[in-house]
C-alpha cells in the first residue's frame, strides 16, 4: 500500500495504517460496525479507509486468495514424498493439488496430493493444514475422501495425500450427463449422509460447495477439502484469516460465518441448502459477484433468496421443494433443519410423495399428498369422503387433543397398576404360606419374575417396564449377564411400540448399552450408543440425558483403547454440561472423572491426580462419604497415588475403601473387586506376598464365578495370581496361570490385545527366570465405570 499525503485532513498516516491493519483481518460484522462509528466521528478517515478496504475487497478472489501462489511460480515437481507426480489438477483457495502415483510390489495407487506453502515464519496456514489432516483421520465413510499419507517438503511446505477421486464437481457432472431432477436429489441425499457422518464425529466442514463435492465415474459423490473444517467443542480454533483472506466461500457461506459467530452443524446445513438450490435452479441462491465486503454482508444477512420455483422458472417445484430449500437457507441457525440427516430425510419424503417436515402441517396439505400418491385408485366418492373427514378433523381438533391427553393419562395409570399387580404377585411367593419354609433371595425372586413374564398377560409397554426394572436391579447386584437379555428385550419392545425416536426407547437403548459396558463388550456398546446419541441430540438437544449417552460413548471408546478419542468427547461433554448445570455440579464432576481416567491412561499422572482430587472433594460435598460415586473417585485417587510411588498413602486409601465398598456395594460388585485386586497387587509389588494372597485369590474366585473366565477382569486376575505364585516360589503354578490367561486373551480379546501382550511378557519372564515381567506391571486401574458415572449424569436430569 502506498503512503498517501494526508496534509489538511483530520487524521494522519499512522492512524489510517492502524485502522486498516485492524479491519483488514476483522470479521465482516466488526468491520461494518467500526466503519459506521468512524463515519460519525471521523468522516475523512472513514472515507479514506473505506476506499482502501474496497480496493482490497475488489482484488480477484479476495475471499479465497492463497497464502502463496504455487501454480504459476513453480514447475511441476518430479515427486512428492513416495509419490511420482503426474499432473497438476488445480490451484486455488489455499493450495495446489497434484495427481500422483505410487508403484510398489506391482500395486499401483493413484492419489491426490495437496501441497501448501507459507512464507517463512508464518505458521498459521500450516497449522490449518495439520488441522485438516487431523479432521480427515477421524472420518472413514464412502462419501468422504480418505487421507493416506502426509509429510513436509521443507519447513514452509507440507503435503497431504488423499484418495484420488477421478470425477467432476457435482454441478459440472450433472450438466455434462444431463442428470434429471430426481437423480440430482438422490445425489444430494448421499451428500447429506456424508455430512451427517462428519457431524456425528463432531466435525463441521464449513466450505461445502460444488467444487468440494466430486462425483466419480460410477456416479458416487465424494466430499473433499476439509481445509477449514472445525472440530466441535475443540479448545481452540486455528486462526483462519490473514490480510484480505476469509475462510469462506461467499455464495455458500451462512450468515453466522460472515458475522464471525461460532459455527455449528447448522452452518453446513445452510451450505447444503445453497448447494441444493444451485443444482436444482441452475444458480446460487444469492448473487455475490463483484460485491465488496460491506455489500456482501448486507446481502447474506438481510436478503432472502428468490423462491426456487421462481428462480428455476419451474412451477412443478412449488410446494415441497420450495419449502425444503427455504428451510435449509433460513437466516437463523436454530430455524434450519436440526441436522443434515433431517434434510436428507425430507428430500426422501419428497421423492416418495410423502408429507415433508418443512411444509406447514395442515390437513389439506396431507390430503393433497395422499391423493397425488394414489391418484390412480382414488375415485370421486373417496375424494368427497376425505374432504368431509378433513373438515370434521378441523372442526373437532381441539376437543380430540384434550380427549387424547386424558386417554394417555388413563393408559399410563392403567399400565402402572398392571406393573404393580405383577410385582405384587411375585413378592407374594415369599409369603410363608406359599414359600412353605423356603426363603427366596432377591436374585431368586428376580429370576422367578423373569420366568413368569411369558405367561403373564401384560401389554407390551407394561411388560417392557417390568423387564427394565428387573434388568436394572440385576445390574445393581453385579449380575450383568442375567440382566442383558431383559434389557435388550425391553428396548426392542419399546422400539416396536413407540418407534426409535421416542424418548422412552432412547432411554432403554442407553440402558441396554450399560450392560455391554459392564461386560467389556465395547464394540457392542459403541454400536448402540452412536445412534442413540445422534437421536437424543435430534429429539432432546443438548440435554443431560443426551450428555449421559455421550459420557458412556466416551467410556466405550476408552475401553476399546481409543483413549484420545474418548478424551476428546469428554472435553466436548464437559463444556456443554457446565453450560447447563454449572462448573462443579455433580454432572460436571462425573465428566471430569472420565477426563481424569483418560489422562491416567495416557500416562499424564500429575494432571490425573489433580482432576481426581477435585472430583473427590466435589463428590463428598454433594453426595457424602459413602455414596458409590464418591467411593469411585476415592478409588481413582488411590490408584494414581500408587502409580506416583506414594505407597503408604495409597495403601491407607485402599484399606479404607475395601471396607466401605464391601459395606455399601457387597463383595461381588465389580467396583469392590477392583479395589480388592488393587490392594492385593500393592502388597505383592511391595514385597508382601502373604498379605497379598487373600485379596488376589478371592478376587479371581469371585470374578470367575460372576463374570466367567473370558472376561478381561478375570484374565487380569489370573495374571495377578501368576505373579503371586511366582513370588511364593511356585514357578509351575505361575506358568499354568499365565498359559491359561494367554490362551483366553488371544481367543476372546485378540492376539494384539493389551492383556495378551502382558501374558506373553509374563511367560517370557518365567522362561528366562526373570521376575521383572511378572512383577513390574502396575496392575491397578481406575474404575471410572458406566455404572456410577452414567447413573450420576442421568439422575441429574430426571
Coordinates of N, CA and C in Angstrom, one line a residue, residues 157-363:
X157 N 6.7 -25.9 3.7 CA 5.8 -26.6 2.7 C 5.4 -28.0 3.3
X158 N 4.1 -28.2 3.3 CA 3.6 -29.5 3.8 C 2.7 -30.1 2.7
X159 N 2.5 -31.5 2.7 CA 1.7 -32.2 1.8 C 0.8 -33.2 2.4
X160 N -0.3 -33.5 1.8 CA -1.2 -34.5 2.3 C -1.7 -35.3 1.1
X161 N -1.5 -36.6 1.1 CA -2.0 -37.5 0.1 C -3.4 -38.1 0.5
X162 N -4.3 -38.0 -0.5 CA -5.7 -38.5 -0.2 C -6.1 -39.4 -1.3
X163 N -7.3 -40.1 -1.1 CA -7.9 -40.8 -2.2 C -8.0 -39.9 -3.5
X164 N -7.6 -40.4 -4.6 CA -7.8 -39.7 -5.8 C -9.2 -40.0 -6.4
X165 N -10.0 -39.0 -6.5 CA -11.4 -39.2 -7.0 C -11.4 -38.8 -8.4
X166 N -11.5 -39.7 -9.3 CA -11.5 -39.5 -10.8 C -12.9 -39.0 -11.2
X167 N -13.2 -37.8 -11.0 CA -14.5 -37.3 -11.2 C -14.6 -35.8 -11.5
X168 N -15.8 -35.3 -11.4 CA -16.0 -33.9 -11.7 C -16.8 -33.2 -10.5
X169 N -16.6 -31.9 -10.4 CA -17.5 -31.2 -9.4 C -19.0 -31.5 -9.7
X170 N -19.8 -31.6 -8.7 CA -21.1 -32.1 -8.8 C -22.0 -31.3 -9.8
X171 N -21.8 -30.0 -9.8 CA -22.6 -29.2 -10.8 C -22.2 -29.5 -12.2
X172 N -20.9 -29.6 -12.5 CA -20.5 -29.9 -13.8 C -20.9 -31.3 -14.2
X173 N -20.8 -32.2 -13.3 CA -21.2 -33.6 -13.6 C -22.7 -33.7 -14.0
X174 N -23.5 -33.0 -13.2 CA -24.9 -33.0 -13.5 C -25.2 -32.4 -14.9
X175 N -24.6 -31.3 -15.3 CA -24.8 -30.7 -16.6 C -24.2 -31.6 -17.7
X176 N -23.0 -32.1 -17.5 CA -22.4 -32.9 -18.5 C -23.2 -34.2 -18.8
X177 N -23.8 -34.8 -17.8 CA -24.5 -36.1 -18.0 C -26.0 -35.9 -18.1
X178 N -26.5 -34.6 -18.2 CA -27.9 -34.4 -18.3 C -28.8 -35.0 -17.2
X179 N -28.3 -35.0 -16.0 CA -28.9 -35.6 -14.9 C -30.3 -34.9 -14.6
X180 N -31.4 -35.7 -14.5 CA -32.7 -35.1 -14.2 C -32.8 -34.7 -12.8
X181 N -33.9 -34.0 -12.4 CA -34.1 -33.5 -11.1 C -34.1 -34.6 -10.0
X182 N -34.8 -35.7 -10.3 CA -34.8 -36.8 -9.3 C -33.5 -37.3 -9.0
X183 N -32.7 -37.5 -10.0 CA -31.3 -38.0 -9.8 C -30.4 -37.0 -9.1
X184 N -30.7 -35.7 -9.3 CA -29.9 -34.7 -8.6 C -30.3 -34.8 -7.1
X185 N -31.5 -35.0 -6.8 CA -32.0 -35.0 -5.4 C -31.4 -36.3 -4.8
X186 N -31.3 -37.4 -5.5 CA -30.6 -38.6 -5.0 C -29.2 -38.3 -4.6
X187 N -28.5 -37.6 -5.5 CA -27.1 -37.2 -5.2 C -27.0 -36.3 -4.0
X188 N -27.9 -35.4 -3.8 CA -27.9 -34.5 -2.7 C -28.2 -35.3 -1.4
X189 N -29.0 -36.3 -1.4 CA -29.3 -37.2 -0.2 C -28.0 -37.9 0.2
X190 N -27.2 -38.4 -0.8 CA -26.0 -39.1 -0.4 C -24.9 -38.1 0.1
X191 N -24.9 -36.9 -0.4 CA -24.0 -35.9 0.1 C -24.4 -35.5 1.5
X192 N -25.7 -35.4 1.8 CA -26.2 -35.1 3.2 C -25.8 -36.2 4.1
X193 N -25.8 -37.4 3.7 CA -25.4 -38.6 4.5 C -24.0 -38.5 4.9
X194 N -23.1 -38.1 4.0 CA -21.7 -38.0 4.3 C -21.4 -36.9 5.3
X195 N -22.2 -35.8 5.1 CA -22.0 -34.6 6.0 C -22.5 -35.0 7.4
X196 N -23.7 -35.8 7.4 CA -24.2 -36.2 8.7 C -23.2 -37.1 9.4
X197 N -22.5 -38.0 8.7 CA -21.4 -38.8 9.3 C -20.3 -37.9 9.9
X198 N -19.9 -36.9 9.2 CA -18.9 -36.0 9.8 C -19.5 -35.3 11.0
X199 N -20.7 -34.9 11.0 CA -21.3 -34.2 12.2 C -21.4 -35.2 13.4
X200 N -21.7 -36.4 13.1 CA -21.7 -37.4 14.2 C -20.4 -37.6 14.8
X201 N -19.3 -37.3 14.1 CA -18.0 -37.4 14.6 C -17.5 -36.0 15.0
X202 N -18.4 -35.1 15.2 CA -18.2 -33.7 15.7 C -17.3 -32.9 14.8
X203 N -17.4 -33.1 13.5 CA -16.7 -32.3 12.5 C -17.6 -31.5 11.7
X204 N -17.4 -30.2 11.6 CA -18.2 -29.3 10.7 C -17.2 -28.9 9.5
X205 N -17.7 -29.1 8.3 CA -16.9 -28.9 7.1 C -16.6 -27.4 6.8
X206 N -17.6 -26.6 6.9 CA -17.6 -25.1 6.8 C -17.3 -24.6 5.3
X207 N -17.2 -25.5 4.4 CA -16.9 -25.0 3.0 C -17.5 -25.9 2.0
X208 N -18.8 -26.3 2.2 CA -19.5 -27.2 1.2 C -19.9 -26.4 0.0
X209 N -19.4 -26.8 -1.2 CA -19.8 -26.1 -2.4 C -19.5 -27.1 -3.5
X210 N -20.0 -26.8 -4.8 CA -19.8 -27.8 -5.8 C -18.4 -28.3 -6.1
X211 N -17.4 -27.4 -5.9 CA -16.0 -27.8 -6.2 C -15.5 -28.7 -5.2
X212 N -16.1 -28.8 -4.0 CA -15.7 -29.7 -2.9 C -16.5 -31.0 -2.8
X213 N -17.4 -31.2 -3.8 CA -18.1 -32.5 -3.9 C -17.9 -33.0 -5.3
X214 N -17.0 -34.0 -5.4 CA -16.7 -34.6 -6.7 C -17.5 -35.9 -6.9
X215 N -18.0 -36.1 -8.1 CA -18.7 -37.3 -8.5 C -17.9 -38.1 -9.4
X216 N -17.6 -39.4 -9.0 CA -16.7 -40.3 -9.7 C -17.5 -40.9 -10.9
X217 N -16.7 -41.7 -11.7 CA -17.2 -42.3 -12.9 C -18.4 -43.2 -12.7
X218 N -18.6 -43.7 -11.4 CA -19.7 -44.6 -11.1 C -20.9 -43.8 -10.5
X219 N -20.8 -42.4 -10.6 CA -21.9 -41.6 -10.1 C -22.0 -41.5 -8.6
X220 N -20.8 -41.8 -7.9 CA -20.8 -41.7 -6.4 C -20.2 -40.3 -6.0
X221 N -20.9 -39.5 -5.2 CA -20.4 -38.3 -4.7 C -19.4 -38.5 -3.6
X222 N -18.3 -37.7 -3.6 CA -17.3 -37.8 -2.5 C -17.0 -36.3 -2.0
X223 N -17.1 -36.2 -0.7 CA -16.8 -34.9 -0.1 C -15.3 -34.7 0.1
X224 N -14.8 -33.6 -0.4 CA -13.3 -33.4 -0.3 C -13.0 -32.0 0.4
X225 N -11.8 -31.7 0.6 CA -11.2 -30.5 1.1 C -11.8 -30.0 2.4
X226 N -11.3 -30.6 3.5 CA -11.7 -30.2 4.9 C -10.7 -29.2 5.4
X227 N -10.2 -28.3 4.5 CA -9.1 -27.4 4.9 C -9.5 -26.4 5.9
X228 N -10.8 -26.0 6.0 CA -11.2 -25.1 7.0 C -12.2 -25.7 8.0
X229 N -12.3 -27.0 8.0 CA -13.2 -27.7 8.9 C -12.9 -27.4 10.4
X230 N -13.8 -27.7 11.2 CA -13.6 -27.4 12.6 C -14.2 -28.6 13.4
X231 N -13.5 -28.9 14.5 CA -14.0 -30.0 15.4 C -14.8 -29.3 16.5
X232 N -16.1 -29.7 16.6 CA -17.0 -29.1 17.6 C -16.4 -29.3 19.0
X233 N -16.5 -28.2 19.8 CA -16.1 -28.3 21.1 C -14.6 -28.3 21.3
X234 N -13.8 -28.1 20.2 CA -12.3 -28.0 20.4 C -12.0 -26.8 21.3
X235 N -10.9 -27.0 22.1 CA -10.5 -26.0 23.0 C -10.1 -24.7 22.3
X236 N -9.6 -24.8 21.1 CA -9.2 -23.6 20.3 C -9.3 -23.9 18.9
X237 N -9.4 -22.8 18.1 CA -9.6 -22.9 16.6 C -8.4 -22.2 16.0
X238 N -7.8 -22.9 15.0 CA -6.7 -22.2 14.3 C -7.2 -21.0 13.7
X239 N -6.5 -19.9 13.8 CA -6.9 -18.6 13.2 C -6.8 -18.8 11.7
X240 N -8.0 -18.6 11.0 CA -8.1 -18.9 9.6 C -8.1 -17.7 8.7
X241 N -7.7 -16.5 9.2 CA -7.7 -15.4 8.3 C -6.3 -14.8 8.3
X242 N -6.1 -14.1 7.2 CA -4.9 -13.3 7.0 C -5.3 -12.1 6.2
X243 N -4.5 -11.1 6.1 CA -4.9 -9.9 5.4 C -5.5 -10.2 4.1
X244 N -6.8 -9.8 3.9 CA -7.5 -10.0 2.7 C -8.0 -11.3 2.5
X245 N -8.0 -12.2 3.5 CA -8.5 -13.6 3.3 C -9.4 -14.0 4.4
X246 N -10.6 -14.5 4.0 CA -11.5 -15.0 4.9 C -11.8 -16.5 4.6
X247 N -12.0 -17.3 5.6 CA -12.1 -18.8 5.4 C -13.6 -19.1 5.1
X248 N -14.1 -18.7 3.9 CA -15.4 -19.0 3.5 C -15.6 -18.7 2.0
X249 N -16.6 -19.3 1.4 CA -16.9 -19.0 0.0 C -18.3 -18.3 0.0
X250 N -18.3 -17.1 -0.5 CA -19.5 -16.2 -0.3 C -20.8 -16.8 -0.7
X251 N -20.9 -17.5 -1.9 CA -22.2 -18.0 -2.4 C -22.8 -19.0 -1.5
X252 N -22.0 -19.7 -0.6 CA -22.4 -20.8 0.1 C -22.3 -20.6 1.6
X253 N -21.7 -19.5 2.0 CA -21.4 -19.3 3.5 C -22.7 -18.8 4.2
X254 N -22.9 -19.2 5.4 CA -24.1 -18.9 6.2 C -23.9 -17.5 6.8
X255 N -25.0 -16.8 7.2 CA -24.9 -15.5 7.8 C -24.0 -15.5 9.0
X256 N -24.0 -16.6 9.8 CA -23.2 -16.6 11.0 C -21.7 -16.6 10.7
X257 N -21.3 -17.2 9.5 CA -19.9 -17.2 9.1 C -19.5 -15.8 8.8
X258 N -20.3 -15.1 8.0 CA -20.0 -13.7 7.7 C -19.9 -12.8 8.9
X259 N -20.7 -13.1 9.9 CA -20.7 -12.3 11.1 C -19.6 -12.7 12.1
X260 N -18.8 -13.7 11.8 CA -17.7 -14.1 12.6 C -18.2 -14.8 13.9
X261 N -19.5 -15.4 13.9 CA -20.0 -16.0 15.0 C -19.6 -17.5 15.0
X262 N -19.8 -18.2 16.2 CA -19.4 -19.6 16.3 C -20.2 -20.4 15.3
X263 N -19.5 -21.4 14.6 CA -20.2 -22.3 13.7 C -20.6 -23.5 14.3
X264 N -21.7 -24.1 13.8 CA -22.3 -25.3 14.3 C -22.6 -26.2 13.1
X265 N -23.3 -27.3 13.4 CA -23.7 -28.2 12.3 C -24.7 -27.4 11.4
X266 N -25.4 -26.4 11.9 CA -26.4 -25.7 11.1 C -25.7 -24.9 10.0
X267 N -24.4 -24.6 10.2 CA -23.6 -23.9 9.2 C -23.5 -24.8 7.9
X268 N -23.3 -26.0 8.1 CA -23.2 -26.9 7.0 C -24.6 -27.2 6.4
X269 N -25.6 -27.2 7.2 CA -27.0 -27.3 6.7 C -27.3 -26.2 5.7
X270 N -26.9 -25.0 6.0 CA -27.1 -23.8 5.1 C -26.4 -24.1 3.8
X271 N -25.1 -24.5 3.9 CA -24.3 -24.7 2.7 C -24.9 -25.8 1.8
X272 N -25.5 -26.9 2.5 CA -26.1 -27.9 1.7 C -27.4 -27.4 1.0
X273 N -28.1 -26.5 1.7 CA -29.2 -25.8 1.1 C -28.8 -25.0 -0.1
X274 N -27.7 -24.3 0.0 CA -27.2 -23.5 -1.1 C -26.8 -24.4 -2.3
X275 N -26.1 -25.5 -2.0 CA -25.7 -26.4 -3.0 C -27.0 -27.0 -3.7
X276 N -28.0 -27.4 -2.9 CA -29.2 -28.0 -3.5 C -29.9 -26.9 -4.4
X277 N -29.9 -25.7 -3.9 CA -30.5 -24.6 -4.7 C -29.8 -24.5 -6.1
X278 N -28.5 -24.5 -6.1 CA -27.8 -24.4 -7.3 C -28.0 -25.6 -8.3
X279 N -28.0 -26.8 -7.7 CA -28.2 -28.0 -8.5 C -29.6 -28.0 -9.1
X280 N -30.6 -27.5 -8.4 CA -32.0 -27.6 -8.9 C -32.4 -26.4 -9.6
X281 N -31.8 -25.2 -9.4 CA -32.2 -24.0 -10.0 C -31.3 -23.5 -11.0
X282 N -30.0 -24.0 -11.0 CA -29.1 -23.5 -12.0 C -28.2 -22.3 -11.6
X283 N -28.4 -21.8 -10.4 CA -27.6 -20.7 -10.0 C -27.6 -20.7 -8.4
X284 N -26.6 -20.0 -7.8 CA -26.6 -20.0 -6.3 C -27.8 -19.2 -5.8
X285 N -28.2 -19.3 -4.5 CA -29.3 -18.6 -4.0 C -29.2 -17.1 -4.0
X286 N -27.9 -16.6 -3.8 CA -27.7 -15.2 -3.7 C -26.6 -14.8 -4.7
X287 N -26.8 -13.6 -5.4 CA -25.8 -13.1 -6.3 C -24.7 -12.4 -5.5
X288 N -23.5 -12.8 -5.6 CA -22.4 -12.2 -4.8 C -21.2 -11.6 -5.7
X289 N -21.3 -11.9 -6.9 CA -20.2 -11.5 -7.8 C -20.0 -9.9 -7.8
X290 N -18.7 -9.5 -7.7 CA -18.4 -8.1 -7.9 C -18.8 -7.2 -6.7
X291 N -19.2 -7.8 -5.6 CA -19.6 -7.0 -4.4 C -18.4 -6.8 -3.5
X292 N -18.4 -5.7 -2.8 CA -17.4 -5.5 -1.7 C -17.9 -6.2 -0.5
X293 N -17.1 -6.2 0.6 CA -17.4 -6.9 1.8 C -18.7 -6.4 2.5
X294 N -18.8 -5.1 2.5 CA -20.0 -4.5 3.2 C -21.3 -4.9 2.5
X295 N -21.2 -4.8 1.1 CA -22.4 -5.2 0.3 C -22.7 -6.7 0.5
X296 N -21.7 -7.5 0.5 CA -21.9 -8.9 0.7 C -22.5 -9.2 2.1
X297 N -22.0 -8.6 3.1 CA -22.6 -8.8 4.4 C -24.1 -8.4 4.5
X298 N -24.4 -7.3 3.9 CA -25.8 -6.9 3.8 C -26.7 -7.9 3.0
X299 N -26.1 -8.4 1.9 CA -26.8 -9.3 1.0 C -27.1 -10.6 1.8
X300 N -26.1 -11.2 2.4 CA -26.2 -12.5 3.0 C -27.1 -12.5 4.2
X301 N -26.9 -11.4 5.0 CA -27.7 -11.3 6.3 C -29.1 -10.8 6.2
X302 N -29.3 -10.0 5.1 CA -30.6 -9.3 5.0 C -31.5 -9.7 3.8
X303 N -31.0 -10.4 2.8 CA -31.8 -10.6 1.6 C -32.2 -12.1 1.5
X304 N -33.5 -12.3 1.3 CA -34.0 -13.7 1.2 C -33.8 -14.1 -0.3
X305 N -33.4 -15.4 -0.5 CA -33.3 -15.9 -1.9 C -34.7 -15.9 -2.5
X306 N -34.7 -15.8 -3.8 CA -35.9 -16.0 -4.6 C -36.4 -17.4 -4.4
X307 N -37.6 -17.6 -4.4 CA -38.1 -19.0 -4.2 C -37.6 -19.9 -5.4
X308 N -37.2 -21.1 -5.0 CA -36.6 -21.9 -6.1 C -37.5 -22.1 -7.3
X309 N -38.8 -22.3 -7.1 CA -39.6 -22.5 -8.3 C -39.6 -21.2 -9.2
X310 N -39.5 -20.0 -8.6 CA -39.4 -18.8 -9.4 C -38.0 -18.7 -10.1
X311 N -36.9 -19.0 -9.3 CA -35.6 -18.9 -9.8 C -35.4 -19.9 -11.0
X312 N -36.0 -21.1 -10.9 CA -35.8 -22.1 -12.0 C -36.9 -21.9 -13.1
X313 N -37.9 -21.1 -12.8 CA -39.0 -20.9 -13.8 C -39.7 -22.2 -14.0
X314 N -39.9 -23.0 -12.9 CA -40.5 -24.3 -13.0 C -41.6 -24.4 -11.9
X315 N -42.8 -24.3 -12.3 CA -43.9 -24.3 -11.4 C -44.0 -25.7 -10.6
X316 N -43.5 -26.7 -11.2 CA -43.6 -28.0 -10.5 C -42.8 -28.1 -9.2
X317 N -41.9 -27.1 -9.0 CA -41.1 -27.1 -7.8 C -41.8 -26.4 -6.7
X318 N -42.9 -25.8 -6.9 CA -43.7 -25.2 -5.9 C -44.1 -26.2 -4.8
X319 N -44.3 -25.7 -3.6 CA -44.7 -26.6 -2.5 C -43.5 -27.2 -1.8
X320 N -43.3 -28.5 -2.0 CA -42.3 -29.2 -1.2 C -40.9 -28.7 -1.4
X321 N -40.4 -28.6 -2.7 CA -39.0 -28.2 -2.9 C -38.8 -26.8 -2.5
X322 N -39.8 -25.9 -2.7 CA -39.6 -24.5 -2.2 C -39.5 -24.5 -0.7
X323 N -40.3 -25.3 0.0 CA -40.3 -25.3 1.4 C -39.0 -25.9 2.0
X324 N -38.5 -27.0 1.4 CA -37.3 -27.7 1.8 C -36.1 -26.8 1.7
X325 N -35.9 -26.2 0.5 CA -34.7 -25.4 0.3 C -34.8 -24.1 1.1
X326 N -35.9 -23.5 1.2 CA -36.0 -22.3 2.0 C -35.8 -22.5 3.5
X327 N -36.2 -23.7 4.0 CA -36.0 -24.0 5.4 C -34.5 -24.2 5.6
X328 N -33.8 -24.9 4.7 CA -32.3 -25.1 4.9 C -31.6 -23.8 4.8
X329 N -32.1 -22.8 4.1 CA -31.5 -21.5 3.9 C -31.9 -20.4 4.9
X330 N -32.6 -20.7 5.9 CA -33.1 -19.7 6.8 C -31.9 -19.0 7.5
X331 N -32.1 -17.7 7.7 CA -31.0 -16.9 8.3 C -30.7 -17.3 9.7
X332 N -31.7 -17.7 10.5 CA -31.4 -18.1 11.9 C -31.1 -19.5 11.9
X333 N -29.9 -19.9 12.5 CA -29.4 -21.3 12.5 C -30.4 -22.2 13.2
X334 N -31.1 -21.7 14.3 CA -32.0 -22.6 15.0 C -33.3 -22.9 14.3
X335 N -33.6 -22.2 13.2 CA -34.8 -22.4 12.4 C -34.5 -23.3 11.2
X336 N -33.3 -23.7 11.0 CA -33.0 -24.6 9.8 C -33.3 -26.0 10.3
X337 N -33.0 -27.0 9.4 CA -33.1 -28.4 9.8 C -32.1 -28.6 10.9
X338 N -32.6 -29.5 11.8 CA -31.7 -29.8 13.0 C -30.4 -30.5 12.6
X339 N -30.4 -31.2 11.5 CA -29.2 -31.9 11.1 C -29.2 -32.1 9.6
X340 N -28.1 -32.5 9.0 CA -28.0 -32.8 7.6 C -28.9 -34.1 7.3
X341 N -28.9 -35.0 8.3 CA -29.8 -36.2 8.2 C -31.2 -35.8 8.0
X342 N -31.7 -34.8 8.8 CA -33.1 -34.4 8.6 C -33.4 -33.8 7.3
X343 N -32.4 -33.0 6.7 CA -32.6 -32.5 5.4 C -32.7 -33.7 4.4
X344 N -31.8 -34.7 4.5 CA -31.9 -35.9 3.6 C -33.2 -36.6 3.8
X345 N -33.7 -36.7 5.0 CA -35.0 -37.4 5.2 C -36.1 -36.7 4.5
X346 N -36.1 -35.3 4.6 CA -37.2 -34.6 3.9 C -37.1 -34.7 2.4
X347 N -35.9 -34.7 1.8 CA -35.7 -35.0 0.4 C -36.2 -36.3 0.0
X348 N -36.0 -37.3 0.8 CA -36.5 -38.7 0.6 C -38.0 -38.7 0.6
X349 N -38.6 -38.0 1.6 CA -40.1 -37.9 1.7 C -40.7 -37.3 0.4
X350 N -40.0 -36.2 -0.1 CA -40.4 -35.6 -1.3 C -40.4 -36.6 -2.5
X351 N -39.3 -37.4 -2.6 CA -39.3 -38.3 -3.7 C -40.3 -39.4 -3.6
X352 N -40.7 -39.8 -2.4 CA -41.7 -40.8 -2.2 C -43.1 -40.2 -2.2
X353 N -43.3 -38.9 -2.4 CA -44.6 -38.3 -2.4 C -45.2 -38.2 -1.0
X354 N -44.4 -38.3 0.1 CA -44.9 -38.2 1.4 C -44.9 -36.7 1.9
X355 N -45.7 -36.4 3.0 CA -45.6 -35.1 3.6 C -44.2 -34.8 4.1
X356 N -43.7 -33.6 3.9 CA -42.3 -33.2 4.3 C -42.4 -32.3 5.6
X357 N -41.4 -32.4 6.4 CA -41.4 -31.6 7.7 C -41.4 -30.1 7.4
X358 N -40.7 -29.7 6.3 CA -40.6 -28.3 6.1 C -41.9 -27.6 5.7
X359 N -42.8 -28.4 5.2 CA -44.1 -27.8 4.8 C -45.0 -27.6 6.0
X360 N -45.8 -26.6 6.0 CA -46.8 -26.4 7.1 C -47.7 -27.7 7.2
X361 N -47.8 -28.2 8.4 CA -48.5 -29.5 8.6 C -50.0 -29.2 8.7
X362 N -50.7 -28.9 7.6 CA -52.1 -28.7 7.5 C -52.8 -29.9 7.0
X363 N -54.1 -30.1 7.4 CA -54.9 -31.2 6.9 C -55.0 -31.2 5.4

